[in-house]
Amino acid sequence: MRAFVLVPLLKSAEQQARREGFSTRSPESRLEEAVGLAAAISLNVVGSAVVPLAKPRPATLLGEGKVDELKGQLAELRVELVVVDGPLGPGQQRNLERAWKVKVLDRTGLILEIFGERARTREGTLQVELAHLNYQKSRLV
């Protein structure tokens, strides 16, 4: 499956963490890790981007202009799945899927997919399935 990895970078959160002396990972290392996680479930990553955000938008996380810009890029690359390295609310995920006409997965969803693929025992499979159902429960319309 052709995938695109997106790392939203909140400028204010990064600046605050630096002021308070917290270690912040570079956007490049976050992107590299997210691409590695996507590859762990055999996704063919055909593109990636770090998107700086002044503040997250409630409806789509990204601004309208960036959503439109990425829509063209995703269509050109024939992307089937977008992985967002961070949390997305159910409404944000749904709105991005409608705008881009592709499946959108946030970091939690991606990690659950990895666990699901790697679970070997019956108990492990059931635990992952339960976690996945709890995650999906809030995303039902």
mmCIF file with all atom_site columns, C-alpha atoms in Angstrom:
data_model
loop_
_atom_site.group_PDB
_atom_site.id
_atom_site.type_symbol
_atom_site.label_atom_id
_atom_site.label_alt_id
_atom_site.label_comp_id
_atom_site.label_asym_id
_atom_site.label_entity_id
_atom_site.label_seq_id
_atom_site.pdbx_PDB_ins_code
_atom_site.Cartn_x
_atom_site.Cartn_y
_atom_site.Cartn_z
_atom_site.occupancy
_atom_site.B_iso_or_equiv
_atom_site.pdbx_formal_charge
_atom_site.auth_seq_id
_atom_site.auth_comp_id
_atom_site.auth_asym_id
_atom_site.auth_atom_id
_atom_site.pdbx_PDB_model_num
ATOM 1   C CA . MET A 1 1   ? 0.000   0.000   0.000  1.00 0.00 ? 1   MET A CA 1
ATOM 2   C CA . ARG A 1 2   ? 1.349   3.425   -0.994 1.00 0.00 ? 2   ARG A CA 1
ATOM 3   C CA . ALA A 1 3   ? 1.720   5.652   2.062  1.00 0.00 ? 3   ALA A CA 1
ATOM 4   C CA . PHE A 1 4   ? 2.652   9.235   2.890  1.00 0.00 ? 4   PHE A CA 1
ATOM 5   C CA . VAL A 1 5   ? 4.056   10.116  6.327  1.00 0.00 ? 5   VAL A CA 1
ATOM 6   C CA . LEU A 1 6   ? 3.214   13.494  7.825  1.00 0.00 ? 6   LEU A CA 1
ATOM 7   C CA . VAL A 1 7   ? 4.861   14.959  10.933 1.00 0.00 ? 7   VAL A CA 1
ATOM 8   C CA . PRO A 1 8   ? 3.000   17.969  12.349 1.00 0.00 ? 8   PRO A CA 1
ATOM 9   C CA . LEU A 1 9   ? 5.394   20.284  14.189 1.00 0.00 ? 9   LEU A CA 1
ATOM 10  C CA . LEU A 1 10  ? 3.792   22.617  16.717 1.00 0.00 ? 10  LEU A CA 1
ATOM 11  C CA . LYS A 1 11  ? 6.101   25.614  16.878 1.00 0.00 ? 11  LYS A CA 1
ATOM 12  C CA . SER A 1 12  ? 4.834   26.828  20.257 1.00 0.00 ? 12  SER A CA 1
ATOM 13  C CA . ALA A 1 13  ? 5.241   23.415  21.923 1.00 0.00 ? 13  ALA A CA 1
ATOM 14  C CA . GLU A 1 14  ? 8.795   23.085  20.628 1.00 0.00 ? 14  GLU A CA 1
ATOM 15  C CA . GLN A 1 15  ? 9.747   26.579  21.807 1.00 0.00 ? 15  GLN A CA 1
ATOM 16  C CA . GLN A 1 16  ? 8.196   26.026  25.240 1.00 0.00 ? 16  GLN A CA 1
ATOM 17  C CA . ALA A 1 17  ? 10.013  22.712  25.695 1.00 0.00 ? 17  ALA A CA 1
ATOM 18  C CA . ARG A 1 18  ? 13.339  24.360  24.851 1.00 0.00 ? 18  ARG A CA 1
ATOM 19  C CA . ARG A 1 19  ? 12.678  27.226  27.306 1.00 0.00 ? 19  ARG A CA 1
ATOM 20  C CA . GLU A 1 20  ? 11.893  24.761  30.077 1.00 0.00 ? 20  GLU A CA 1
ATOM 21  C CA . GLY A 1 21  ? 15.017  22.715  29.376 1.00 0.00 ? 21  GLY A CA 1
ATOM 22  C CA . PHE A 1 22  ? 13.304  19.621  27.993 1.00 0.00 ? 22  PHE A CA 1
ATOM 23  C CA . SER A 1 23  ? 14.985  17.640  25.285 1.00 0.00 ? 23  SER A CA 1
ATOM 24  C CA . THR A 1 24  ? 13.122  17.914  21.999 1.00 0.00 ? 24  THR A CA 1
ATOM 25  C CA . ARG A 1 25  ? 13.724  15.520  19.166 1.00 0.00 ? 25  ARG A CA 1
ATOM 26  C CA . SER A 1 26  ? 14.484  17.071  15.845 1.00 0.00 ? 26  SER A CA 1
ATOM 27  C CA . PRO A 1 27  ? 11.743  17.013  13.215 1.00 0.00 ? 27  PRO A CA 1
ATOM 28  C CA . GLU A 1 28  ? 14.031  14.919  11.017 1.00 0.00 ? 28  GLU A CA 1
ATOM 29  C CA . SER A 1 29  ? 14.428  12.211  13.673 1.00 0.00 ? 29  SER A CA 1
ATOM 30  C CA . ARG A 1 30  ? 10.649  12.174  14.269 1.00 0.00 ? 30  ARG A CA 1
ATOM 31  C CA . LEU A 1 31  ? 10.098  11.797  10.528 1.00 0.00 ? 31  LEU A CA 1
ATOM 32  C CA . GLU A 1 32  ? 12.686  9.029   10.274 1.00 0.00 ? 32  GLU A CA 1
ATOM 33  C CA . GLU A 1 33  ? 11.050  7.147   13.156 1.00 0.00 ? 33  GLU A CA 1
ATOM 34  C CA . ALA A 1 34  ? 7.552   7.514   11.671 1.00 0.00 ? 34  ALA A CA 1
ATOM 35  C CA . VAL A 1 35  ? 8.759   6.234   8.290  1.00 0.00 ? 35  VAL A CA 1
ATOM 36  C CA . GLY A 1 36  ? 10.357  3.275   10.080 1.00 0.00 ? 36  GLY A CA 1
ATOM 37  C CA . LEU A 1 37  ? 7.103   2.493   11.896 1.00 0.00 ? 37  LEU A CA 1
ATOM 38  C CA . ALA A 1 38  ? 5.199   2.621   8.606  1.00 0.00 ? 38  ALA A CA 1
ATOM 39  C CA . ALA A 1 39  ? 7.744   0.302   7.013  1.00 0.00 ? 39  ALA A CA 1
ATOM 40  C CA . ALA A 1 40  ? 7.276   -2.117  9.944  1.00 0.00 ? 40  ALA A CA 1
ATOM 41  C CA . ILE A 1 41  ? 3.848   -3.031  8.562  1.00 0.00 ? 41  ILE A CA 1
ATOM 42  C CA . SER A 1 42  ? 5.112   -3.249  4.983  1.00 0.00 ? 42  SER A CA 1
ATOM 43  C CA . LEU A 1 43  ? 3.805   0.121   3.812  1.00 0.00 ? 43  LEU A CA 1
ATOM 44  C CA . ASN A 1 44  ? 5.489   1.527   0.720  1.00 0.00 ? 44  ASN A CA 1
ATOM 45  C CA . VAL A 1 45  ? 6.329   5.076   1.860  1.00 0.00 ? 45  VAL A CA 1
ATOM 46  C CA . VAL A 1 46  ? 6.323   7.187   -1.312 1.00 0.00 ? 46  VAL A CA 1
ATOM 47  C CA . GLY A 1 47  ? 6.551   10.581  0.360  1.00 0.00 ? 47  GLY A CA 1
ATOM 48  C CA . SER A 1 48  ? 6.878   12.392  3.647  1.00 0.00 ? 48  SER A CA 1
ATOM 49  C CA . ALA A 1 49  ? 6.763   15.897  5.054  1.00 0.00 ? 49  ALA A CA 1
ATOM 50  C CA . VAL A 1 50  ? 7.260   17.886  8.230  1.00 0.00 ? 50  VAL A CA 1
ATOM 51  C CA . VAL A 1 51  ? 4.456   20.456  8.504  1.00 0.00 ? 51  VAL A CA 1
ATOM 52  C CA . PRO A 1 52  ? 5.085   23.393  10.854 1.00 0.00 ? 52  PRO A CA 1
ATOM 53  C CA . LEU A 1 53  ? 1.920   24.515  12.656 1.00 0.00 ? 53  LEU A CA 1
ATOM 54  C CA . ALA A 1 54  ? 1.422   27.776  14.522 1.00 0.00 ? 54  ALA A CA 1
ATOM 55  C CA . LYS A 1 55  ? -1.598  26.204  16.229 1.00 0.00 ? 55  LYS A CA 1
ATOM 56  C CA . PRO A 1 56  ? -3.654  23.091  15.511 1.00 0.00 ? 56  PRO A CA 1
ATOM 57  C CA . ARG A 1 57  ? -7.011  23.613  13.789 1.00 0.00 ? 57  ARG A CA 1
ATOM 58  C CA . PRO A 1 58  ? -9.930  21.837  15.496 1.00 0.00 ? 58  PRO A CA 1
ATOM 59  C CA . ALA A 1 59  ? -11.458 20.531  12.249 1.00 0.00 ? 59  ALA A CA 1
ATOM 60  C CA . THR A 1 60  ? -8.413  19.183  10.425 1.00 0.00 ? 60  THR A CA 1
ATOM 61  C CA . LEU A 1 61  ? -5.306  19.863  12.563 1.00 0.00 ? 61  LEU A CA 1
ATOM 62  C CA . LEU A 1 62  ? -3.786  21.580  9.506  1.00 0.00 ? 62  LEU A CA 1
ATOM 63  C CA . GLY A 1 63  ? -4.851  24.838  7.921  1.00 0.00 ? 63  GLY A CA 1
ATOM 64  C CA . GLU A 1 64  ? -7.112  24.797  4.871  1.00 0.00 ? 64  GLU A CA 1
ATOM 65  C CA . GLY A 1 65  ? -4.304  25.879  2.533  1.00 0.00 ? 65  GLY A CA 1
ATOM 66  C CA . LYS A 1 66  ? -1.990  23.086  3.695  1.00 0.00 ? 66  LYS A CA 1
ATOM 67  C CA . VAL A 1 67  ? -4.803  20.512  3.388  1.00 0.00 ? 67  VAL A CA 1
ATOM 68  C CA . ASP A 1 68  ? -5.398  21.611  -0.222 1.00 0.00 ? 68  ASP A CA 1
ATOM 69  C CA . GLU A 1 69  ? -1.674  21.649  -1.013 1.00 0.00 ? 69  GLU A CA 1
ATOM 70  C CA . LEU A 1 70  ? -1.232  18.135  0.344  1.00 0.00 ? 70  LEU A CA 1
ATOM 71  C CA . LYS A 1 71  ? -4.343  16.935  -1.520 1.00 0.00 ? 71  LYS A CA 1
ATOM 72  C CA . GLY A 1 72  ? -2.638  17.667  -4.835 1.00 0.00 ? 72  GLY A CA 1
ATOM 73  C CA . GLN A 1 73  ? 0.608   16.073  -3.720 1.00 0.00 ? 73  GLN A CA 1
ATOM 74  C CA . LEU A 1 74  ? -1.164  12.935  -2.463 1.00 0.00 ? 74  LEU A CA 1
ATOM 75  C CA . ALA A 1 75  ? -3.114  12.556  -5.714 1.00 0.00 ? 75  ALA A CA 1
ATOM 76  C CA . GLU A 1 76  ? 0.051   12.996  -7.776 1.00 0.00 ? 76  GLU A CA 1
ATOM 77  C CA . LEU A 1 77  ? 1.826   10.287  -5.770 1.00 0.00 ? 77  LEU A CA 1
ATOM 78  C CA . ARG A 1 78  ? -1.274  8.012   -5.872 1.00 0.00 ? 78  ARG A CA 1
ATOM 79  C CA . VAL A 1 79  ? -1.188  7.665   -2.086 1.00 0.00 ? 79  VAL A CA 1
ATOM 80  C CA . GLU A 1 80  ? -3.644  5.239   -0.468 1.00 0.00 ? 80  GLU A CA 1
ATOM 81  C CA . LEU A 1 81  ? -2.844  5.939   3.202  1.00 0.00 ? 81  LEU A CA 1
ATOM 82  C CA . VAL A 1 82  ? -1.585  8.960   5.139  1.00 0.00 ? 82  VAL A CA 1
ATOM 83  C CA . VAL A 1 83  ? 0.147   8.354   8.464  1.00 0.00 ? 83  VAL A CA 1
ATOM 84  C CA . VAL A 1 84  ? 0.081   11.358  10.809 1.00 0.00 ? 84  VAL A CA 1
ATOM 85  C CA . ASP A 1 85  ? 2.799   11.125  13.460 1.00 0.00 ? 85  ASP A CA 1
ATOM 86  C CA . GLY A 1 86  ? 0.737   12.404  16.357 1.00 0.00 ? 86  GLY A CA 1
ATOM 87  C CA . PRO A 1 87  ? -2.731  12.198  17.832 1.00 0.00 ? 87  PRO A CA 1
ATOM 88  C CA . LEU A 1 88  ? -5.770  12.996  15.705 1.00 0.00 ? 88  LEU A CA 1
ATOM 89  C CA . GLY A 1 89  ? -9.253  13.433  17.062 1.00 0.00 ? 89  GLY A CA 1
ATOM 90  C CA . PRO A 1 90  ? -12.007 11.370  15.442 1.00 0.00 ? 90  PRO A CA 1
ATOM 91  C CA . GLY A 1 91  ? -13.426 14.444  13.697 1.00 0.00 ? 91  GLY A CA 1
ATOM 92  C CA . GLN A 1 92  ? -10.016 15.535  12.445 1.00 0.00 ? 92  GLN A CA 1
ATOM 93  C CA . GLN A 1 93  ? -9.331  12.072  11.043 1.00 0.00 ? 93  GLN A CA 1
ATOM 94  C CA . ARG A 1 94  ? -12.714 11.910  9.333  1.00 0.00 ? 94  ARG A CA 1
ATOM 95  C CA . ASN A 1 95  ? -12.364 15.424  7.863  1.00 0.00 ? 95  ASN A CA 1
ATOM 96  C CA . LEU A 1 96  ? -8.890  14.690  6.496  1.00 0.00 ? 96  LEU A CA 1
ATOM 97  C CA . GLU A 1 97  ? -10.101 11.407  4.969  1.00 0.00 ? 97  GLU A CA 1
ATOM 98  C CA . ARG A 1 98  ? -12.930 13.274  3.240  1.00 0.00 ? 98  ARG A CA 1
ATOM 99  C CA . ALA A 1 99  ? -10.647 16.062  2.010  1.00 0.00 ? 99  ALA A CA 1
ATOM 100 C CA . TRP A 1 100 ? -7.884  13.776  0.722  1.00 0.00 ? 100 TRP A CA 1
ATOM 101 C CA . LYS A 1 101 ? -10.058 10.777  -0.236 1.00 0.00 ? 101 LYS A CA 1
ATOM 102 C CA . VAL A 1 102 ? -7.571  8.373   1.359  1.00 0.00 ? 102 VAL A CA 1
ATOM 103 C CA . LYS A 1 103 ? -7.423  6.499   4.651  1.00 0.00 ? 103 LYS A CA 1
ATOM 104 C CA . VAL A 1 104 ? -5.751  8.478   7.457  1.00 0.00 ? 104 VAL A CA 1
ATOM 105 C CA . LEU A 1 105 ? -4.061  6.809   10.409 1.00 0.00 ? 105 LEU A CA 1
ATOM 106 C CA . ASP A 1 106 ? -2.626  8.567   13.458 1.00 0.00 ? 106 ASP A CA 1
ATOM 107 C CA . ARG A 1 107 ? 0.331   7.353   15.505 1.00 0.00 ? 107 ARG A CA 1
ATOM 108 C CA . THR A 1 108 ? -1.828  5.345   17.930 1.00 0.00 ? 108 THR A CA 1
ATOM 109 C CA . GLY A 1 109 ? -3.599  3.588   15.065 1.00 0.00 ? 109 GLY A CA 1
ATOM 110 C CA . LEU A 1 110 ? -0.272  2.807   13.400 1.00 0.00 ? 110 LEU A CA 1
ATOM 111 C CA . ILE A 1 111 ? 1.184   1.316   16.578 1.00 0.00 ? 111 ILE A CA 1
ATOM 112 C CA . LEU A 1 112 ? -1.937  -0.799  17.108 1.00 0.00 ? 112 LEU A CA 1
ATOM 113 C CA . GLU A 1 113 ? -1.564  -2.079  13.527 1.00 0.00 ? 113 GLU A CA 1
ATOM 114 C CA . ILE A 1 114 ? 2.066   -3.033  14.246 1.00 0.00 ? 114 ILE A CA 1
ATOM 115 C CA . PHE A 1 115 ? 1.089   -4.847  17.450 1.00 0.00 ? 115 PHE A CA 1
ATOM 116 C CA . GLY A 1 116 ? -1.754  -6.602  15.641 1.00 0.00 ? 116 GLY A CA 1
ATOM 117 C CA . GLU A 1 117 ? 0.543   -7.824  12.910 1.00 0.00 ? 117 GLU A CA 1
ATOM 118 C CA . ARG A 1 118 ? 3.147   -9.093  15.372 1.00 0.00 ? 118 ARG A CA 1
ATOM 119 C CA . ALA A 1 119 ? 0.900   -10.713 17.995 1.00 0.00 ? 119 ALA A CA 1
ATOM 120 C CA . ARG A 1 120 ? 1.539   -14.452 17.979 1.00 0.00 ? 120 ARG A CA 1
ATOM 121 C CA . THR A 1 121 ? -0.292  -15.951 20.944 1.00 0.00 ? 121 THR A CA 1
ATOM 122 C CA . ARG A 1 122 ? -4.053  -16.154 21.303 1.00 0.00 ? 122 ARG A CA 1
ATOM 123 C CA . GLU A 1 123 ? -3.890  -13.943 24.406 1.00 0.00 ? 123 GLU A CA 1
ATOM 124 C CA . GLY A 1 124 ? -1.710  -11.370 22.641 1.00 0.00 ? 124 GLY A CA 1
ATOM 125 C CA . THR A 1 125 ? -4.044  -11.275 19.661 1.00 0.00 ? 125 THR A CA 1
ATOM 126 C CA . LEU A 1 126 ? -7.058  -10.766 21.937 1.00 0.00 ? 126 LEU A CA 1
ATOM 127 C CA . GLN A 1 127 ? -5.326  -7.983  23.887 1.00 0.00 ? 127 GLN A CA 1
ATOM 128 C CA . VAL A 1 128 ? -4.446  -6.131  20.696 1.00 0.00 ? 128 VAL A CA 1
ATOM 129 C CA . GLU A 1 129 ? -7.964  -6.629  19.349 1.00 0.00 ? 129 GLU A CA 1
ATOM 130 C CA . LEU A 1 130 ? -9.451  -5.242  22.574 1.00 0.00 ? 130 LEU A CA 1
ATOM 131 C CA . ALA A 1 131 ? -7.142  -2.205  22.457 1.00 0.00 ? 131 ALA A CA 1
ATOM 132 C CA . HIS A 1 132 ? -8.026  -1.648  18.806 1.00 0.00 ? 132 HIS A CA 1
ATOM 133 C CA . LEU A 1 133 ? -11.767 -1.854  19.527 1.00 0.00 ? 133 LEU A CA 1
ATOM 134 C CA . ASN A 1 134 ? -11.439 0.657   22.387 1.00 0.00 ? 134 ASN A CA 1
ATOM 135 C CA . TYR A 1 135 ? -9.532  2.974   20.054 1.00 0.00 ? 135 TYR A CA 1
ATOM 136 C CA . GLN A 1 136 ? -12.123 2.628   17.281 1.00 0.00 ? 136 GLN A CA 1
ATOM 137 C CA . LYS A 1 137 ? -15.089 3.047   19.641 1.00 0.00 ? 137 LYS A CA 1
ATOM 138 C CA . SER A 1 138 ? -14.614 6.813   19.813 1.00 0.00 ? 138 SER A CA 1
ATOM 139 C CA . ARG A 1 139 ? -14.216 7.050   16.049 1.00 0.00 ? 139 ARG A CA 1
ATOM 140 C CA . LEU A 1 140 ? -17.585 5.583   15.091 1.00 0.00 ? 140 LEU A CA 1
ATOM 141 C CA . VAL A 1 141 ? -20.100 7.972   13.575 1.00 0.00 ? 141 VAL A CA 1
#
